[in-house]
PDB file of C-alpha atoms in Angstrom:
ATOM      1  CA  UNK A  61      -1.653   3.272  -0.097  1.00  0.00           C
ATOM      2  CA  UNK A  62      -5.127   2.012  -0.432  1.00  0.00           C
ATOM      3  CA  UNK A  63      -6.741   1.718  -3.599  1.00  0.00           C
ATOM      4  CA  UNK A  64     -10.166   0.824  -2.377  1.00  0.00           C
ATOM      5  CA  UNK A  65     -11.483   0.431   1.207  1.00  0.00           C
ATOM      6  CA  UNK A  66     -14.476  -2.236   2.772  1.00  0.00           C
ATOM      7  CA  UNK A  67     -16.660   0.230   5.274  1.00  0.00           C
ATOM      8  CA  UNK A  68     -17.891  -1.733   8.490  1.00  0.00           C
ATOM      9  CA  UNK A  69     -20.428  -1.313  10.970  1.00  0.00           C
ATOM     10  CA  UNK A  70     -22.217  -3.165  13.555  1.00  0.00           C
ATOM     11  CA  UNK A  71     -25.718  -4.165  12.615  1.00  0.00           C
ATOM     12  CA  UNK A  72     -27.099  -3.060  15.641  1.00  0.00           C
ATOM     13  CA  UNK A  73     -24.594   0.171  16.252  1.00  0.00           C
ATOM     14  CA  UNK A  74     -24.832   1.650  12.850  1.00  0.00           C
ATOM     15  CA  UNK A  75     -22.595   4.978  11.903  1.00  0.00           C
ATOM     16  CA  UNK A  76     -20.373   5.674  15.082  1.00  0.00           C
ATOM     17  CA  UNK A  77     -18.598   8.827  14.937  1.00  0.00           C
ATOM     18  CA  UNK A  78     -15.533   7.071  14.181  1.00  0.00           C
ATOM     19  CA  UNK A  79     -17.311   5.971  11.141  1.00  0.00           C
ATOM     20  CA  UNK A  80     -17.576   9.098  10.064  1.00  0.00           C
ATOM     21  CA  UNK A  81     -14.092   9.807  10.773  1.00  0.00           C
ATOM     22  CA  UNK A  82     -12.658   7.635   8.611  1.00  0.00           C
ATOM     23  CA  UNK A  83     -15.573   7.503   5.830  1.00  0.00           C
ATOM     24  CA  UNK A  84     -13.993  11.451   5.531  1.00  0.00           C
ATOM     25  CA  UNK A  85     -10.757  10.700   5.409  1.00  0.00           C
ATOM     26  CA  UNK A  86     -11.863   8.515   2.169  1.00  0.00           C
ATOM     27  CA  UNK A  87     -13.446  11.214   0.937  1.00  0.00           C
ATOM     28  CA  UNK A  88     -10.273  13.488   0.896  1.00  0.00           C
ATOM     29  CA  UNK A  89      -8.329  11.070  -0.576  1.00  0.00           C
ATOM     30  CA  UNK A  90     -10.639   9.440  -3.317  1.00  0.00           C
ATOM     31  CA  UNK A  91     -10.719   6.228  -1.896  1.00  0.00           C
ATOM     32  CA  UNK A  92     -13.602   3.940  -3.759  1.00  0.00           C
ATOM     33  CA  UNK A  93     -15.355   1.743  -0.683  1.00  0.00           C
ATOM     34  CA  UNK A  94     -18.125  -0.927   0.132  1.00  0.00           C
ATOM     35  CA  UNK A  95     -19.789  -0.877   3.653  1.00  0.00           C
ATOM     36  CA  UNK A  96     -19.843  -4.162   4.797  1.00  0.00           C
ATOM     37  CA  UNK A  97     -22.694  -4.332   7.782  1.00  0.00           C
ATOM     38  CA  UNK A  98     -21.259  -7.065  10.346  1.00  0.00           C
ATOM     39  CA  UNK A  99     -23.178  -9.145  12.843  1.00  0.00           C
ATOM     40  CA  UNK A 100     -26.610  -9.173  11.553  1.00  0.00           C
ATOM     41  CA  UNK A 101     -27.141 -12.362  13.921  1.00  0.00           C
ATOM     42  CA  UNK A 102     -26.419 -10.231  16.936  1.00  0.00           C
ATOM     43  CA  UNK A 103     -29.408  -8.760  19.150  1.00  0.00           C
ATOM     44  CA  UNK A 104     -30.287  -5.928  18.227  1.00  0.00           C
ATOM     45  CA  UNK A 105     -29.740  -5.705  14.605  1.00  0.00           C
ATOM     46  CA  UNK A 106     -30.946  -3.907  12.632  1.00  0.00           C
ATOM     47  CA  UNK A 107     -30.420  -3.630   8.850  1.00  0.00           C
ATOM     48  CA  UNK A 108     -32.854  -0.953   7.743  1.00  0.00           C
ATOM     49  CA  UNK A 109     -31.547   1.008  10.565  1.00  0.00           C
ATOM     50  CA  UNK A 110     -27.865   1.039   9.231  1.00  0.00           C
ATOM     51  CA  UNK A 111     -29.018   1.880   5.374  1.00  0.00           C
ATOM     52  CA  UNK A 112     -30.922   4.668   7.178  1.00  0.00           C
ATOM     53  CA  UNK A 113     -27.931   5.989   9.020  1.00  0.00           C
ATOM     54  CA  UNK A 114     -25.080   5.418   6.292  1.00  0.00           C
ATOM     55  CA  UNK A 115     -27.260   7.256   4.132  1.00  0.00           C
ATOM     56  CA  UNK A 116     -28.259  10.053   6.047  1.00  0.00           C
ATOM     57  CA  UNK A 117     -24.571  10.657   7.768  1.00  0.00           C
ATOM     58  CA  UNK A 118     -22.481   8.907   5.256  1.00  0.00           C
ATOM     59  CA  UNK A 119     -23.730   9.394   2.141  1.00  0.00           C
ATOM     60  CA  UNK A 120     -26.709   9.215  -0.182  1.00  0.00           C
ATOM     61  CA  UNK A 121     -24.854   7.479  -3.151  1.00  0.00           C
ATOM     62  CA  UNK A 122     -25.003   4.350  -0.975  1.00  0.00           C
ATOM     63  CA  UNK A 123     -27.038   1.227  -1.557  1.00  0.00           C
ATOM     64  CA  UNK A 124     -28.217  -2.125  -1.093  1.00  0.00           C
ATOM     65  CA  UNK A 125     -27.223  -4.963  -3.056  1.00  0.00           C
ATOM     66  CA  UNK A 126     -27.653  -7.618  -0.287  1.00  0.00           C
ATOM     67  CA  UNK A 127     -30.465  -8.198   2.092  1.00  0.00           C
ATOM     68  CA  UNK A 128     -30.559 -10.304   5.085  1.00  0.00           C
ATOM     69  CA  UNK A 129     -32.901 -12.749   5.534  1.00  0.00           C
ATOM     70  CA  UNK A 130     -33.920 -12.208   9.425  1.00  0.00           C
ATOM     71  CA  UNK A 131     -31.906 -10.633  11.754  1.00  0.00           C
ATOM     72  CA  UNK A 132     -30.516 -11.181  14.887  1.00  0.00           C
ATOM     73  CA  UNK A 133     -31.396 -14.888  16.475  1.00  0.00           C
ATOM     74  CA  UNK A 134     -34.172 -15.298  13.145  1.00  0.00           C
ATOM     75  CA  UNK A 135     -30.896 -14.407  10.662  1.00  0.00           C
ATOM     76  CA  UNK A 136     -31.203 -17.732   8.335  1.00  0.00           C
ATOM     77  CA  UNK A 137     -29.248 -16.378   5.203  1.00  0.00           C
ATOM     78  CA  UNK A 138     -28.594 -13.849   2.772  1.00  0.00           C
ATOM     79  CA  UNK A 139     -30.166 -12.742  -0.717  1.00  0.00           C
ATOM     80  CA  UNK A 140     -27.864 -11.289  -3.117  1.00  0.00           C
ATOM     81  CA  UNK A 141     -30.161  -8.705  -5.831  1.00  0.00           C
ATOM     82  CA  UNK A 142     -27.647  -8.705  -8.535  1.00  0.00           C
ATOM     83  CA  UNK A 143     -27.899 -12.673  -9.216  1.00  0.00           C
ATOM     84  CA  UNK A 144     -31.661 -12.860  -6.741  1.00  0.00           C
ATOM     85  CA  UNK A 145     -30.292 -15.471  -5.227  1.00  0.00           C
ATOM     86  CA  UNK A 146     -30.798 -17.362  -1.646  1.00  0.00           C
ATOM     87  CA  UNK A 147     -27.511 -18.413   0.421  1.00  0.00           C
ATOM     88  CA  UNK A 148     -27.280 -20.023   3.441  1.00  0.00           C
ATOM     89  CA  UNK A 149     -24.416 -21.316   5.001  1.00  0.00           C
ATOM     90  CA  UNK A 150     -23.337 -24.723   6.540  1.00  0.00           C
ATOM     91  CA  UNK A 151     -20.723 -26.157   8.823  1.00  0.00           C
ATOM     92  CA  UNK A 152     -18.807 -25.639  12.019  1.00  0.00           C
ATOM     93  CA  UNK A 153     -17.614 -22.322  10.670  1.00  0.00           C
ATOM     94  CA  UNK A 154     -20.061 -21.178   8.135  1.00  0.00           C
ATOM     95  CA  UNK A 155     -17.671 -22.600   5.600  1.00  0.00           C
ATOM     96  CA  UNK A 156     -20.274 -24.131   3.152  1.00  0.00           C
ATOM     97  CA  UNK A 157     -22.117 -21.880   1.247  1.00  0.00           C
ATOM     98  CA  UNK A 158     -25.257 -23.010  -0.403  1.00  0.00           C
ATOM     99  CA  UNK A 159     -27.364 -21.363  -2.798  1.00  0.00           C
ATOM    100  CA  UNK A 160     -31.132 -21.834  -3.287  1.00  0.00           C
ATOM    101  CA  UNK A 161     -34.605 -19.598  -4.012  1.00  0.00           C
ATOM    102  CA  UNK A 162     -35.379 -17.019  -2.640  1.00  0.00           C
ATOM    103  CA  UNK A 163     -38.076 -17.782  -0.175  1.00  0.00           C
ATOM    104  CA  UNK A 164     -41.485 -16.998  -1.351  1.00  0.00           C
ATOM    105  CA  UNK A 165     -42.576 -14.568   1.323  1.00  0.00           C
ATOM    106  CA  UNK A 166     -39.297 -12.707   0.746  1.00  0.00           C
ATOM    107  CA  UNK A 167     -39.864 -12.250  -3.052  1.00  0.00           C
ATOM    108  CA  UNK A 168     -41.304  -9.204  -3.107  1.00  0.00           C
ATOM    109  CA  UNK A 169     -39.501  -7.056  -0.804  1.00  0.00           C
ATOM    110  CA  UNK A 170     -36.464  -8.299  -2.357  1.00  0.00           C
ATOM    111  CA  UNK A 171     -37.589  -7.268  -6.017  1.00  0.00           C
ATOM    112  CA  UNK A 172     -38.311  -4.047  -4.386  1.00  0.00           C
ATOM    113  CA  UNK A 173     -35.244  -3.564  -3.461  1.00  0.00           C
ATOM    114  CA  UNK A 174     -33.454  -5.058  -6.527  1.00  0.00           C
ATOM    115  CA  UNK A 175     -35.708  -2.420  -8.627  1.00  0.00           C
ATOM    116  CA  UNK A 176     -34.546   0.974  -6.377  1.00  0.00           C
ATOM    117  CA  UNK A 177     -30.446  -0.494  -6.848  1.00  0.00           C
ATOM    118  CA  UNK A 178     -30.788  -0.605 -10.762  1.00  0.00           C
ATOM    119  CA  UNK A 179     -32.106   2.839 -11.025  1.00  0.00           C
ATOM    120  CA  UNK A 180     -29.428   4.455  -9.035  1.00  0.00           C
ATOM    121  CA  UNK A 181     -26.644   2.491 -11.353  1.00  0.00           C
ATOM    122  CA  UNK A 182     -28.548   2.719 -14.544  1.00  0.00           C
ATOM    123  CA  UNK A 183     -26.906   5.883 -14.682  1.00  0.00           C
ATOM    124  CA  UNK A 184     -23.699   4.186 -15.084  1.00  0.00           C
ATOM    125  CA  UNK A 185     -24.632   2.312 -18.152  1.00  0.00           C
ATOM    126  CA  UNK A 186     -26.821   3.433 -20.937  1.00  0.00           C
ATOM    127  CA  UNK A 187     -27.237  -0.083 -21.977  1.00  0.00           C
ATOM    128  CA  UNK A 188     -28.382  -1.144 -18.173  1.00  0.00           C
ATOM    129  CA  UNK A 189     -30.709   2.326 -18.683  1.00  0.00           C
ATOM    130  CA  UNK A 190     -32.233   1.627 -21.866  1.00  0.00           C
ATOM    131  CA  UNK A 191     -32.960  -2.216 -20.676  1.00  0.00           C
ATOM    132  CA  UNK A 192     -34.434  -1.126 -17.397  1.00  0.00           C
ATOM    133  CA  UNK A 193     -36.540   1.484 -18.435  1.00  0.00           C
ATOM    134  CA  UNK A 194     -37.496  -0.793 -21.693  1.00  0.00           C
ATOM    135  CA  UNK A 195     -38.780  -3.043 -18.865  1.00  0.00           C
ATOM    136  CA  UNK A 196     -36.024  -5.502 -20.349  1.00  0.00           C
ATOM    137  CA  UNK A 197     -34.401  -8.541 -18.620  1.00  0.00           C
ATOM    138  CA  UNK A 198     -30.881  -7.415 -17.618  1.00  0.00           C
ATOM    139  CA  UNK A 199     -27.321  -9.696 -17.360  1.00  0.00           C
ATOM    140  CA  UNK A 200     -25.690 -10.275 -14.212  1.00  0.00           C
ATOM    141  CA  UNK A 201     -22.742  -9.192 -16.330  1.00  0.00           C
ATOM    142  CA  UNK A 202     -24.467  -5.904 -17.479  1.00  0.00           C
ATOM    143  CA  UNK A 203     -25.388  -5.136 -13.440  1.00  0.00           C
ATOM    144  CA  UNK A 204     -21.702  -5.650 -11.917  1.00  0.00           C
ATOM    145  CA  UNK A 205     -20.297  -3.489 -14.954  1.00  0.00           C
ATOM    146  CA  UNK A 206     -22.491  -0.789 -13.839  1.00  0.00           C
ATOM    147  CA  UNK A 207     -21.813  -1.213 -10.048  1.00  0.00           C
ATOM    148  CA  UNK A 208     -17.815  -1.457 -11.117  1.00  0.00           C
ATOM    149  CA  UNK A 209     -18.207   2.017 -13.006  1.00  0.00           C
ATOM    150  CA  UNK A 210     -20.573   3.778  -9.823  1.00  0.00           C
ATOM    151  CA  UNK A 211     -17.689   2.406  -7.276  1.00  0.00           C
ATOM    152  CA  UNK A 212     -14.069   3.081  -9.032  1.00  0.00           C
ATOM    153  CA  UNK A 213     -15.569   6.704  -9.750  1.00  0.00           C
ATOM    154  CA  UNK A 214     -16.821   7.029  -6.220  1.00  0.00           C
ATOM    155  CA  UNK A 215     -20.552   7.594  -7.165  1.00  0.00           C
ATOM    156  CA  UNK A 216     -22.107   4.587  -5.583  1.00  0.00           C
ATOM    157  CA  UNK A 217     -21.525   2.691  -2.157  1.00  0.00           C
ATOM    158  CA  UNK A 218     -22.258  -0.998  -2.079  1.00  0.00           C
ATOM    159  CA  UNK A 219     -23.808  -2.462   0.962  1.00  0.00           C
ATOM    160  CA  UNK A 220     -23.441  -5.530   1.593  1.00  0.00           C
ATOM    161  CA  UNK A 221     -24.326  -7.831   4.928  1.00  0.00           C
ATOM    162  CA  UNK A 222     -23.641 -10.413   6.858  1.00  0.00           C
ATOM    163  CA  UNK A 223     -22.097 -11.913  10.206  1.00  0.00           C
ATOM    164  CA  UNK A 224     -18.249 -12.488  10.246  1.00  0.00           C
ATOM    165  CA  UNK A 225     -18.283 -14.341  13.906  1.00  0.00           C
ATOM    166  CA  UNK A 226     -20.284 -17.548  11.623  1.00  0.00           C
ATOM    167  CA  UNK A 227     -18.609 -16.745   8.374  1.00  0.00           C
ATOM    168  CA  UNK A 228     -22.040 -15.782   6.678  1.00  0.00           C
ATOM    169  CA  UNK A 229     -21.695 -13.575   4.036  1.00  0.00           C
ATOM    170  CA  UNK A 230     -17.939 -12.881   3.990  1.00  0.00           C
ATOM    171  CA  UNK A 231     -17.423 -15.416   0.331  1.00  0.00           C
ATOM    172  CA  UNK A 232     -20.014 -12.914  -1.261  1.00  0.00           C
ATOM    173  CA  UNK A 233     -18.006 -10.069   0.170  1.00  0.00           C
ATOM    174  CA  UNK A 234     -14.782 -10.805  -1.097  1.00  0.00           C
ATOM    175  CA  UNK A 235     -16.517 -11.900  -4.045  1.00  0.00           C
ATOM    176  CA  UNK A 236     -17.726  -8.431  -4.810  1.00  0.00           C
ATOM    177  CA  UNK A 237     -14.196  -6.521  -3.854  1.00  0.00           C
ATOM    178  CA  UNK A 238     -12.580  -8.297  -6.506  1.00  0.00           C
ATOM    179  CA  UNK A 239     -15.523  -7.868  -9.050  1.00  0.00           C
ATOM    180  CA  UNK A 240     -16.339  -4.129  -8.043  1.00  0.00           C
ATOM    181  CA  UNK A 241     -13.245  -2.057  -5.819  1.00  0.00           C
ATOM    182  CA  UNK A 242     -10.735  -0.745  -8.723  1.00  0.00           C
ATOM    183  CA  UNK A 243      -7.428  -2.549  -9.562  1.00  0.00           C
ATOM    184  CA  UNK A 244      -3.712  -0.764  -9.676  1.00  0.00           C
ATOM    185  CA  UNK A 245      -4.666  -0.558 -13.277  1.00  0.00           C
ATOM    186  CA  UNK A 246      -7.927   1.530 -12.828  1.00  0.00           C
ATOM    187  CA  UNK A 247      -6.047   3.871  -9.982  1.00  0.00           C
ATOM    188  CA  UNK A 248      -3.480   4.624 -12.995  1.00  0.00           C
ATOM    189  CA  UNK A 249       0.450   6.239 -12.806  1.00  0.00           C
ATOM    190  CA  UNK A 250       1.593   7.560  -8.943  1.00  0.00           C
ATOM    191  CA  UNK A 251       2.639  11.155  -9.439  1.00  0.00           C
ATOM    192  CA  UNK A 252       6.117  12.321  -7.877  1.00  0.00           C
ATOM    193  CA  UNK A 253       9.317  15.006  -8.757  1.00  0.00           C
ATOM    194  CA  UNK A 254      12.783  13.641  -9.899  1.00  0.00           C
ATOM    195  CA  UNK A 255      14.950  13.616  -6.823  1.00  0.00           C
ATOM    196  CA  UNK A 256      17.825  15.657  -8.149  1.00  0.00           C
ATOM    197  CA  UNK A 257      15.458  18.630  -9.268  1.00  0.00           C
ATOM    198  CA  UNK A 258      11.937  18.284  -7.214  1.00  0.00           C
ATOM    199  CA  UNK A 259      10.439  21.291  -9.743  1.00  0.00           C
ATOM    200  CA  UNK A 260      10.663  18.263 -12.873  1.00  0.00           C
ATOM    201  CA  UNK A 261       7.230  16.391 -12.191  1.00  0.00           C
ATOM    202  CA  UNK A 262       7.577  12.236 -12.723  1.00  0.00           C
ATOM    203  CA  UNK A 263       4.989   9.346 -12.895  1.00  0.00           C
ATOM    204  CA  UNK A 264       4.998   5.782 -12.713  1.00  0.00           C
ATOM    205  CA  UNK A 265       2.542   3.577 -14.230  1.00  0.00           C
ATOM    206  CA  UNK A 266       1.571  -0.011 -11.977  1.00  0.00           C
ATOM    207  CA  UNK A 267       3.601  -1.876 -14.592  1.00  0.00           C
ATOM    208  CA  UNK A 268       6.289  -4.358 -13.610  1.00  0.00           C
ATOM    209  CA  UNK A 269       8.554  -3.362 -16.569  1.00  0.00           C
ATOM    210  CA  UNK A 270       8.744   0.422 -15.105  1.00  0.00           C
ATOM    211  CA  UNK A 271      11.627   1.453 -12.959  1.00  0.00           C
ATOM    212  CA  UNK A 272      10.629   0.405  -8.809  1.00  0.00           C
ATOM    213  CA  UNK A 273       9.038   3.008  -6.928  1.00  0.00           C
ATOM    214  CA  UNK A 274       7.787   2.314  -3.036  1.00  0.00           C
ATOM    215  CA  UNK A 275       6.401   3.570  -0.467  1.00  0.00           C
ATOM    216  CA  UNK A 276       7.175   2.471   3.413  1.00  0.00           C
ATOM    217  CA  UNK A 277       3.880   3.358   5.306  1.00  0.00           C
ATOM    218  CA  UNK A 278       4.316   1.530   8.864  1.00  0.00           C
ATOM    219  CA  UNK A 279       7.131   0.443  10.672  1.00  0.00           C
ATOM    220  CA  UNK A 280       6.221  -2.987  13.123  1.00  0.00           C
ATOM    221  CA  UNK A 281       8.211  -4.137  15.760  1.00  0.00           C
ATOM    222  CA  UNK A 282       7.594  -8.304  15.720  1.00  0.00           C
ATOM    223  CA  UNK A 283       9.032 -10.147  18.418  1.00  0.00           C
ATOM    224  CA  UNK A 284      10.031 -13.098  16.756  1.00  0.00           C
ATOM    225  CA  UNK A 285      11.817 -11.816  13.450  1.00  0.00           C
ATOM    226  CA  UNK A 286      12.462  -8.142  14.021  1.00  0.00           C
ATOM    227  CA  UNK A 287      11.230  -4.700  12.296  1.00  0.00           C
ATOM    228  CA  UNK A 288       8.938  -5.522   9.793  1.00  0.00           C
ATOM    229  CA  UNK A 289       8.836  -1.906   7.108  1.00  0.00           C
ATOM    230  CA  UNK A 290       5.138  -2.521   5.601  1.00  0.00           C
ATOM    231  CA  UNK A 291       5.821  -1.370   1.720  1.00  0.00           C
ATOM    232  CA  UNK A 292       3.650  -0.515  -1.634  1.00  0.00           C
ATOM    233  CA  UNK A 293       5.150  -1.320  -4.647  1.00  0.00           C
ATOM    234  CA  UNK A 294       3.894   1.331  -7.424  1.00  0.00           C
ATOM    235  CA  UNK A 295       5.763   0.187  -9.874  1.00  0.00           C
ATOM    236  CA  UNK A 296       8.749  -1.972 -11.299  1.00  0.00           C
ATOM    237  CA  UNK A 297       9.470  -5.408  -8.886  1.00  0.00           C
ATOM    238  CA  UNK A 298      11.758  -5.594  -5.948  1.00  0.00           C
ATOM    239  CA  UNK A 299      13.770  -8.350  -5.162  1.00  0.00           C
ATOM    240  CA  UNK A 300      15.330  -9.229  -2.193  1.00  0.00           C
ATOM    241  CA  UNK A 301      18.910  -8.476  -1.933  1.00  0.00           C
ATOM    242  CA  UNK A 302      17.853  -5.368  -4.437  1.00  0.00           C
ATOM    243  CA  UNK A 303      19.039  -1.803  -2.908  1.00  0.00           C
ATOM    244  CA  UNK A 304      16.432   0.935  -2.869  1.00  0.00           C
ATOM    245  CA  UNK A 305      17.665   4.598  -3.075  1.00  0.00           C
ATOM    246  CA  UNK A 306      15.566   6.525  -0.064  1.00  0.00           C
ATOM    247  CA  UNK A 307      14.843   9.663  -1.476  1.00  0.00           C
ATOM    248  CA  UNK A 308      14.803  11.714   1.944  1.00  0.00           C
ATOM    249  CA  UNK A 309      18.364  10.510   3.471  1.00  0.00           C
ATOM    250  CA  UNK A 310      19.952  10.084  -0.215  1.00  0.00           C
ATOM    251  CA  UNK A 311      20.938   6.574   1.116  1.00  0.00           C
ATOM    252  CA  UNK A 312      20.595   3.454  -0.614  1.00  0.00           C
ATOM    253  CA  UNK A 313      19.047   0.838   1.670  1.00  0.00           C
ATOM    254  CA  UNK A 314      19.659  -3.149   1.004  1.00  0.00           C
ATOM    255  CA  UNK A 315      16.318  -5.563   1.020  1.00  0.00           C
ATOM    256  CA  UNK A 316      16.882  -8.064   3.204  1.00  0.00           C
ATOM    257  CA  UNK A 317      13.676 -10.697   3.345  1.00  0.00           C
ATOM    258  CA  UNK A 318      10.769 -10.103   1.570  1.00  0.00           C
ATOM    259  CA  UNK A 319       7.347 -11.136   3.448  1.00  0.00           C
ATOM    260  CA  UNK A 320       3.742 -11.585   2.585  1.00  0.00           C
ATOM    261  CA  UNK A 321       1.949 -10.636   5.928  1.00  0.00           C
ATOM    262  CA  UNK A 322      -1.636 -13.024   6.044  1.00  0.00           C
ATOM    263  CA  UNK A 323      -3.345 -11.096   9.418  1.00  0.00           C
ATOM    264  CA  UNK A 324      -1.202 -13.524  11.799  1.00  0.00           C
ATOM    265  CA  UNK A 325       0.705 -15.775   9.904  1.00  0.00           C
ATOM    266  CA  UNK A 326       3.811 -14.200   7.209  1.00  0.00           C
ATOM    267  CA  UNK A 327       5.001 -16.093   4.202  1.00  0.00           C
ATOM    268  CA  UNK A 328       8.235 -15.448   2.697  1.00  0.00           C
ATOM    269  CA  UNK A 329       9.058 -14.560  -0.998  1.00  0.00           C
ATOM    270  CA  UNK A 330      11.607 -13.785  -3.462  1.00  0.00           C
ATOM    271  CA  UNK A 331      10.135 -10.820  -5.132  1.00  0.00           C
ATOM    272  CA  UNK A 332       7.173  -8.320  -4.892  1.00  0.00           C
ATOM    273  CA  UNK A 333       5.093  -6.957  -7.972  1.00  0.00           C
ATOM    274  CA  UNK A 334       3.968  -3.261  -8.985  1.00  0.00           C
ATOM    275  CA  UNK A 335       0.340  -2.987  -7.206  1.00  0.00           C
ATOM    276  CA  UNK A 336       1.171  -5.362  -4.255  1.00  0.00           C
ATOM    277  CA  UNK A 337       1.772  -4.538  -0.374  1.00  0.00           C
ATOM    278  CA  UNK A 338       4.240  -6.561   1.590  1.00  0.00           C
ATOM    279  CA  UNK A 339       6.968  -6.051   4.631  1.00  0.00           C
ATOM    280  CA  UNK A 340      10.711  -5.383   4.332  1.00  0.00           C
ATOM    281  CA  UNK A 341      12.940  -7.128   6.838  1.00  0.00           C
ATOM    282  CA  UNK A 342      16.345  -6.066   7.359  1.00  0.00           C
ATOM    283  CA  UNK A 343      16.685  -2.656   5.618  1.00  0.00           C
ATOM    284  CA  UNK A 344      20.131  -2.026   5.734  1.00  0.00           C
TER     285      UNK A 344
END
């Protein structure tokens, strides 16, 4: 049900072979991912180490686009090399991100680094390839376009760092699965067989005026409200109170509430778009 995954790993554990596990799992299913390396501020951390590893056991489409700025108890912040930026965050809880230079004795390992990224995604972009090797100045824009194409067609791995535990780094990272892991839109139409004659072949484009399609992927027993059905909508919108026709019993199975699951907390709601996950209560 996923249409693109974040990959991540412990700054100063690198690849585990659970890693690997899942990272080939992806692989079979053609699941676009960034690798996220967590707790850079922990001892022992090591970011080299982990772009070492990922490539070398993971894969060698994969590279930086973030770099920490010291690591472990010297961690002070983290330079993004698509914008060159410095950010550092403030607050109880990391919650204040502030941008500023890039420090002067970081400069250079940072273009470095910034100059190795844009020749693997030049490849992406012959615009981004005739500017770089042109010794051009290149967009922000023209850089994420190329990263976009490398990671929906599963030819480049961002990595991207920072420390969860002080809320360093995750803004940038969501920032960059919206701008670079593909949309509904960019997965394209589900494939499936018509239910009354399974040799007819069917598809459903992500488009809310199609007819609703589903999938039910986990089944969650919560104490407080009951068995939750975890659901991706492919296509159409569903409505509570709609009925669903389950194709392997031939039964047709009323919505009861609709929920929007947020990690701990659930919030409840009248309808559920093509593209979207959310959690069935009451199947009848």
């Amino acid at each position: 049900v996923l249409d693109g995954a974040i990959t991540v790993l412990s700054s100063s554990d690198a690849v585990q072979p659970q890693t690997e596990t899942v990272w080939r799992q992806a692989d079979k299913y053609h699941v676009p991912r960034m690798c996220f390396v967590n707790k850079i501020d922990k001892i022992g951390a090591d970011f080299k180490l982990c772009i070492s590893e990922i490539r070398d056991r993971l894969s060698t489409k994969a590279f930086a686009i973030q770099l920490p700025y010291g690591e472990a108890s010297e961690f002070k912040g983290i330079v993004d090399l698509i914008s060159m930026k410095y950010f550092t965050y403030e607050g109880d809880n990391g919650e204040k991100q502030v941008e500023q230079e890039i420090p002067a004795d970081f400069l250079d390992i940072c273009k470095e680094y910034r100059e190795t990224m844009i020749d693997a995604i030049s490849v992406f972009d012959d615009e981004l390839a005739e500017k770089f090797l042109g010794g051009e100045e290149i967009s922000i824009e023209l850089l994420n376009r190329a990263i976009r194409k490398g990671t929906v067609s599963n030819q480049f791995y961002p990595v991207l760092v920072g420390t969860a535990l002080r809320n360093a780094g995750v803004q940038l990272m969501l920032d960059c699965a919206v701008a670079y892991l593909p949309s509904p839109l960019d997965v394209g139409a589900v494939q499936g067989t018509d239910i009354d004659d399974p040799e007819v072949a069917m598809s459903r484009e992500p488009k809310d005026s199609e007819p609703a399609s589903a999938l039910a992927f986990k089944i969650m027993t919560d104490p407080y409200v009951g068995t939750l059905t975890f659901v991706r909508v492919y296509s159409g919108v569903v409505k509570s109170g709609d009925a669903l026709l389950n194709p392997r019993t031939g039964d047709r199975e009323r919505i009861g509430r609709l929920l929007l699951m947020h990690a701990n907390k659930r919030e409840e709601i009248s309808e559920i778009h093509a593209g979207h996950i959310a959690a069935f209560l009451g199947l009848k």
